[in-house]
Amino acid sequence: MEPELTADQVMRVIAALEAAWAGDDDALAALARGGGGEQPLAVMVAQYGASRVQSMLLVVTGIAGLDGADQQEALAELRQGLISHMTTMALSMMDGWARSAGDDVRATGDLARRVLQAILSFTTDGDDPEQVRALFAHLRADAVAHS
């Protein structure tokens, strides 16, 4: 299992999602350059996307609101179902896409747009620019709050 992204990496990923959404290839290229020894931006985008999708899945199924044994029982039931299987497959494909993208800015932008689309599918009724900007603000605030 990959180590959790740092707050700085999460902020970089959010900036990449925003640049991809805005079609700002120059900003995306600058973000993709990164620092020495870092994993490719595409891999971090996929990791962040997987984390957000898994968290939102727990919220929409009501599992996030449960405690103790009830939560463990609901998680066990979820893991046996089709939703869990399909989510695992989708996240696995996203991870493979990210790893094959490497440092390719276009592929990273495509992946970032799909990750954003997945997040939006849980959080808004579409891609209304005001709602998307509000989502980016929420994601940044959440990253700061968990740093």
PDB file of C-alpha atoms in Angstrom:
ATOM      1  CA  MET A   1       0.000   0.000   0.000  1.00  0.00           C
ATOM      2  CA  GLU A   2       1.221   3.468  -0.900  1.00  0.00           C
ATOM      3  CA  PRO A   3       1.972   5.937   1.898  1.00  0.00           C
ATOM      4  CA  GLU A   4      -0.636   8.630   2.392  1.00  0.00           C
ATOM      5  CA  LEU A   5      -0.134  11.813   0.467  1.00  0.00           C
ATOM      6  CA  THR A   6       1.263  14.726   2.437  1.00  0.00           C
ATOM      7  CA  ALA A   7      -0.732  17.954   2.736  1.00  0.00           C
ATOM      8  CA  ASP A   8       1.616  19.577   0.199  1.00  0.00           C
ATOM      9  CA  GLN A   9       1.074  16.724  -2.244  1.00  0.00           C
ATOM     10  CA  VAL A  10      -2.698  16.959  -1.798  1.00  0.00           C
ATOM     11  CA  MET A  11      -2.588  20.694  -2.496  1.00  0.00           C
ATOM     12  CA  ARG A  12      -0.516  19.977  -5.622  1.00  0.00           C
ATOM     13  CA  VAL A  13      -3.057  17.398  -6.761  1.00  0.00           C
ATOM     14  CA  ILE A  14      -5.941  19.820  -6.185  1.00  0.00           C
ATOM     15  CA  ALA A  15      -4.062  22.433  -8.209  1.00  0.00           C
ATOM     16  CA  ALA A  16      -3.629  19.823 -10.962  1.00  0.00           C
ATOM     17  CA  LEU A  17      -7.351  19.019 -10.907  1.00  0.00           C
ATOM     18  CA  GLU A  18      -8.105  22.727 -11.183  1.00  0.00           C
ATOM     19  CA  ALA A  19      -5.583  23.247 -14.001  1.00  0.00           C
ATOM     20  CA  ALA A  20      -6.973  20.259 -15.911  1.00  0.00           C
ATOM     21  CA  TRP A  21     -10.542  21.507 -15.428  1.00  0.00           C
ATOM     22  CA  ALA A  22      -9.543  24.977 -16.670  1.00  0.00           C
ATOM     23  CA  GLY A  23      -7.579  23.538 -19.607  1.00  0.00           C
ATOM     24  CA  ASP A  24      -4.409  25.253 -18.352  1.00  0.00           C
ATOM     25  CA  ASP A  25      -1.775  22.970 -19.850  1.00  0.00           C
ATOM     26  CA  ASP A  26       1.086  25.280 -18.819  1.00  0.00           C
ATOM     27  CA  ALA A  27       0.102  25.115 -15.148  1.00  0.00           C
ATOM     28  CA  LEU A  28      -0.390  21.369 -15.414  1.00  0.00           C
ATOM     29  CA  ALA A  29       3.062  20.968 -16.984  1.00  0.00           C
ATOM     30  CA  ALA A  30       4.631  23.013 -14.183  1.00  0.00           C
ATOM     31  CA  LEU A  31       2.863  20.898 -11.562  1.00  0.00           C
ATOM     32  CA  ALA A  32       3.882  17.680 -13.330  1.00  0.00           C
ATOM     33  CA  ARG A  33       7.587  18.640 -13.224  1.00  0.00           C
ATOM     34  CA  GLY A  34       7.593  18.258  -9.452  1.00  0.00           C
ATOM     35  CA  GLY A  35      10.676  17.677  -7.391  1.00  0.00           C
ATOM     36  CA  GLY A  36      13.370  15.062  -7.465  1.00  0.00           C
ATOM     37  CA  GLY A  37      12.462  11.677  -6.095  1.00  0.00           C
ATOM     38  CA  GLU A  38       8.715  12.327  -6.095  1.00  0.00           C
ATOM     39  CA  GLN A  39       6.305   9.934  -7.670  1.00  0.00           C
ATOM     40  CA  PRO A  40       4.732  11.185 -10.905  1.00  0.00           C
ATOM     41  CA  LEU A  41       1.852  13.636 -10.548  1.00  0.00           C
ATOM     42  CA  ALA A  42      -0.460  11.178 -12.330  1.00  0.00           C
ATOM     43  CA  VAL A  43       0.165   8.589  -9.607  1.00  0.00           C
ATOM     44  CA  MET A  44      -0.610  11.145  -6.904  1.00  0.00           C
ATOM     45  CA  VAL A  45      -3.779  12.201  -8.765  1.00  0.00           C
ATOM     46  CA  ALA A  46      -4.920   8.566  -8.902  1.00  0.00           C
ATOM     47  CA  GLN A  47      -4.061   8.017  -5.246  1.00  0.00           C
ATOM     48  CA  TYR A  48      -5.998  11.121  -4.216  1.00  0.00           C
ATOM     49  CA  GLY A  49      -8.922  10.171  -6.449  1.00  0.00           C
ATOM     50  CA  ALA A  50      -9.057   6.683  -4.953  1.00  0.00           C
ATOM     51  CA  SER A  51      -9.016   8.091  -1.434  1.00  0.00           C
ATOM     52  CA  ARG A  52     -11.815  10.568  -2.175  1.00  0.00           C
ATOM     53  CA  VAL A  53     -13.990   8.010  -3.992  1.00  0.00           C
ATOM     54  CA  GLN A  54     -13.602   5.494  -1.165  1.00  0.00           C
ATOM     55  CA  SER A  55     -14.469   8.150   1.427  1.00  0.00           C
ATOM     56  CA  MET A  56     -17.506   9.315  -0.514  1.00  0.00           C
ATOM     57  CA  LEU A  57     -18.671   5.730  -0.970  1.00  0.00           C
ATOM     58  CA  LEU A  58     -18.658   5.316   2.806  1.00  0.00           C
ATOM     59  CA  VAL A  59     -20.648   8.523   3.198  1.00  0.00           C
ATOM     60  CA  VAL A  60     -23.308   7.727   0.587  1.00  0.00           C
ATOM     61  CA  THR A  61     -23.802   4.206   1.938  1.00  0.00           C
ATOM     62  CA  GLY A  62     -24.188   5.561   5.476  1.00  0.00           C
ATOM     63  CA  ILE A  63     -21.237   3.516   6.731  1.00  0.00           C
ATOM     64  CA  ALA A  64     -19.242   6.624   7.657  1.00  0.00           C
ATOM     65  CA  GLY A  65     -21.938   7.549  10.186  1.00  0.00           C
ATOM     66  CA  LEU A  66     -21.851   4.203  11.973  1.00  0.00           C
ATOM     67  CA  ASP A  67     -19.688   3.324  14.964  1.00  0.00           C
ATOM     68  CA  GLY A  68     -17.888   0.277  16.267  1.00  0.00           C
ATOM     69  CA  ALA A  69     -19.358  -3.125  15.530  1.00  0.00           C
ATOM     70  CA  ASP A  70     -22.143  -1.686  13.360  1.00  0.00           C
ATOM     71  CA  GLN A  71     -19.584  -0.018  11.119  1.00  0.00           C
ATOM     72  CA  GLN A  72     -17.446  -3.166  10.922  1.00  0.00           C
ATOM     73  CA  GLU A  73     -20.481  -5.272  10.014  1.00  0.00           C
ATOM     74  CA  ALA A  74     -21.567  -2.803   7.322  1.00  0.00           C
ATOM     75  CA  LEU A  75     -18.024  -2.694   5.911  1.00  0.00           C
ATOM     76  CA  ALA A  76     -17.873  -6.486   5.760  1.00  0.00           C
ATOM     77  CA  GLU A  77     -21.209  -6.552   3.946  1.00  0.00           C
ATOM     78  CA  LEU A  78     -20.095  -3.842   1.527  1.00  0.00           C
ATOM     79  CA  ARG A  79     -16.863  -5.703   0.729  1.00  0.00           C
ATOM     80  CA  GLN A  80     -18.886  -8.751  -0.344  1.00  0.00           C
ATOM     81  CA  GLY A  81     -21.101  -6.812  -2.725  1.00  0.00           C
ATOM     82  CA  LEU A  82     -20.969  -5.742  -6.325  1.00  0.00           C
ATOM     83  CA  ILE A  83     -20.405  -2.049  -5.496  1.00  0.00           C
ATOM     84  CA  SER A  84     -17.153  -2.857  -3.723  1.00  0.00           C
ATOM     85  CA  HIS A  85     -16.003  -5.128  -6.538  1.00  0.00           C
ATOM     86  CA  MET A  86     -16.749  -2.548  -9.224  1.00  0.00           C
ATOM     87  CA  THR A  87     -15.153   0.251  -7.219  1.00  0.00           C
ATOM     88  CA  THR A  88     -12.025  -1.842  -6.696  1.00  0.00           C
ATOM     89  CA  MET A  89     -11.819  -2.580 -10.418  1.00  0.00           C
ATOM     90  CA  ALA A  90     -12.311   1.072 -11.385  1.00  0.00           C
ATOM     91  CA  LEU A  91      -9.678   2.260  -8.916  1.00  0.00           C
ATOM     92  CA  SER A  92      -7.286  -0.434 -10.113  1.00  0.00           C
ATOM     93  CA  MET A  93      -7.720   0.701 -13.716  1.00  0.00           C
ATOM     94  CA  MET A  94      -7.178   4.312 -12.644  1.00  0.00           C
ATOM     95  CA  ASP A  95      -3.955   3.300 -10.883  1.00  0.00           C
ATOM     96  CA  GLY A  96      -2.746   1.442 -13.980  1.00  0.00           C
ATOM     97  CA  TRP A  97      -3.576   4.451 -16.150  1.00  0.00           C
ATOM     98  CA  ALA A  98      -1.616   6.706 -13.804  1.00  0.00           C
ATOM     99  CA  ARG A  99       1.436   4.463 -13.765  1.00  0.00           C
ATOM    100  CA  SER A 100       1.469   4.162 -17.554  1.00  0.00           C
ATOM    101  CA  ALA A 101       1.083   7.952 -17.875  1.00  0.00           C
ATOM    102  CA  GLY A 102       4.380   8.572 -16.131  1.00  0.00           C
ATOM    103  CA  ASP A 103       5.322  12.212 -16.675  1.00  0.00           C
ATOM    104  CA  ASP A 104       3.122  12.678 -19.755  1.00  0.00           C
ATOM    105  CA  VAL A 105       1.277  15.957 -19.161  1.00  0.00           C
ATOM    106  CA  ARG A 106      -1.575  15.212 -21.556  1.00  0.00           C
ATOM    107  CA  ALA A 107      -2.266  11.807 -19.998  1.00  0.00           C
ATOM    108  CA  THR A 108      -2.022  13.337 -16.523  1.00  0.00           C
ATOM    109  CA  GLY A 109      -4.539  16.027 -17.516  1.00  0.00           C
ATOM    110  CA  ASP A 110      -6.911  13.415 -18.930  1.00  0.00           C
ATOM    111  CA  LEU A 111      -6.661  11.406 -15.721  1.00  0.00           C
ATOM    112  CA  ALA A 112      -7.144  14.517 -13.572  1.00  0.00           C
ATOM    113  CA  ARG A 113     -10.312  15.398 -15.495  1.00  0.00           C
ATOM    114  CA  ARG A 114     -11.702  11.874 -14.917  1.00  0.00           C
ATOM    115  CA  VAL A 115     -10.843  12.002 -11.213  1.00  0.00           C
ATOM    116  CA  LEU A 116     -12.588  15.366 -10.953  1.00  0.00           C
ATOM    117  CA  GLN A 117     -15.562  13.937 -12.835  1.00  0.00           C
ATOM    118  CA  ALA A 118     -15.749  11.051 -10.341  1.00  0.00           C
ATOM    119  CA  ILE A 119     -15.636  13.447  -7.380  1.00  0.00           C
ATOM    120  CA  LEU A 120     -18.268  15.680  -8.988  1.00  0.00           C
ATOM    121  CA  SER A 121     -20.542  12.694  -9.523  1.00  0.00           C
ATOM    122  CA  PHE A 122     -20.812  12.390  -5.740  1.00  0.00           C
ATOM    123  CA  THR A 123     -20.846  16.072  -4.826  1.00  0.00           C
ATOM    124  CA  THR A 124     -22.739  18.143  -7.423  1.00  0.00           C
ATOM    125  CA  ASP A 125     -25.448  17.938 -10.053  1.00  0.00           C
ATOM    126  CA  GLY A 126     -23.000  18.574 -12.871  1.00  0.00           C
ATOM    127  CA  ASP A 127     -20.074  20.783 -13.648  1.00  0.00           C
ATOM    128  CA  ASP A 128     -21.524  24.207 -12.911  1.00  0.00           C
ATOM    129  CA  PRO A 129     -18.448  26.482 -12.660  1.00  0.00           C
ATOM    130  CA  GLU A 130     -19.551  27.986  -9.326  1.00  0.00           C
ATOM    131  CA  GLN A 131     -20.077  24.540  -7.807  1.00  0.00           C
ATOM    132  CA  VAL A 132     -16.737  23.311  -9.150  1.00  0.00           C
ATOM    133  CA  ARG A 133     -14.917  26.330  -7.699  1.00  0.00           C
ATOM    134  CA  ALA A 134     -16.703  25.756  -4.381  1.00  0.00           C
ATOM    135  CA  LEU A 135     -15.587  22.118  -4.501  1.00  0.00           C
ATOM    136  CA  PHE A 136     -11.964  23.157  -5.056  1.00  0.00           C
ATOM    137  CA  ALA A 137     -12.203  25.543  -2.082  1.00  0.00           C
ATOM    138  CA  HIS A 138     -13.664  22.745   0.054  1.00  0.00           C
ATOM    139  CA  LEU A 139     -10.948  20.287  -1.007  1.00  0.00           C
ATOM    140  CA  ARG A 140      -8.202  22.822  -0.203  1.00  0.00           C
ATOM    141  CA  ALA A 141      -9.745  23.605   3.200  1.00  0.00           C
ATOM    142  CA  ASP A 142     -10.046  19.890   3.929  1.00  0.00           C
ATOM    143  CA  ALA A 143      -6.382  19.364   3.014  1.00  0.00           C
ATOM    144  CA  VAL A 144      -5.311  22.183   5.356  1.00  0.00           C
ATOM    145  CA  ALA A 145      -7.534  20.897   8.160  1.00  0.00           C
ATOM    146  CA  HIS A 146      -5.967  17.438   7.917  1.00  0.00           C
ATOM    147  CA  SER A 147      -2.350  18.603   7.703  1.00  0.00           C
TER     148      SER A 147
END
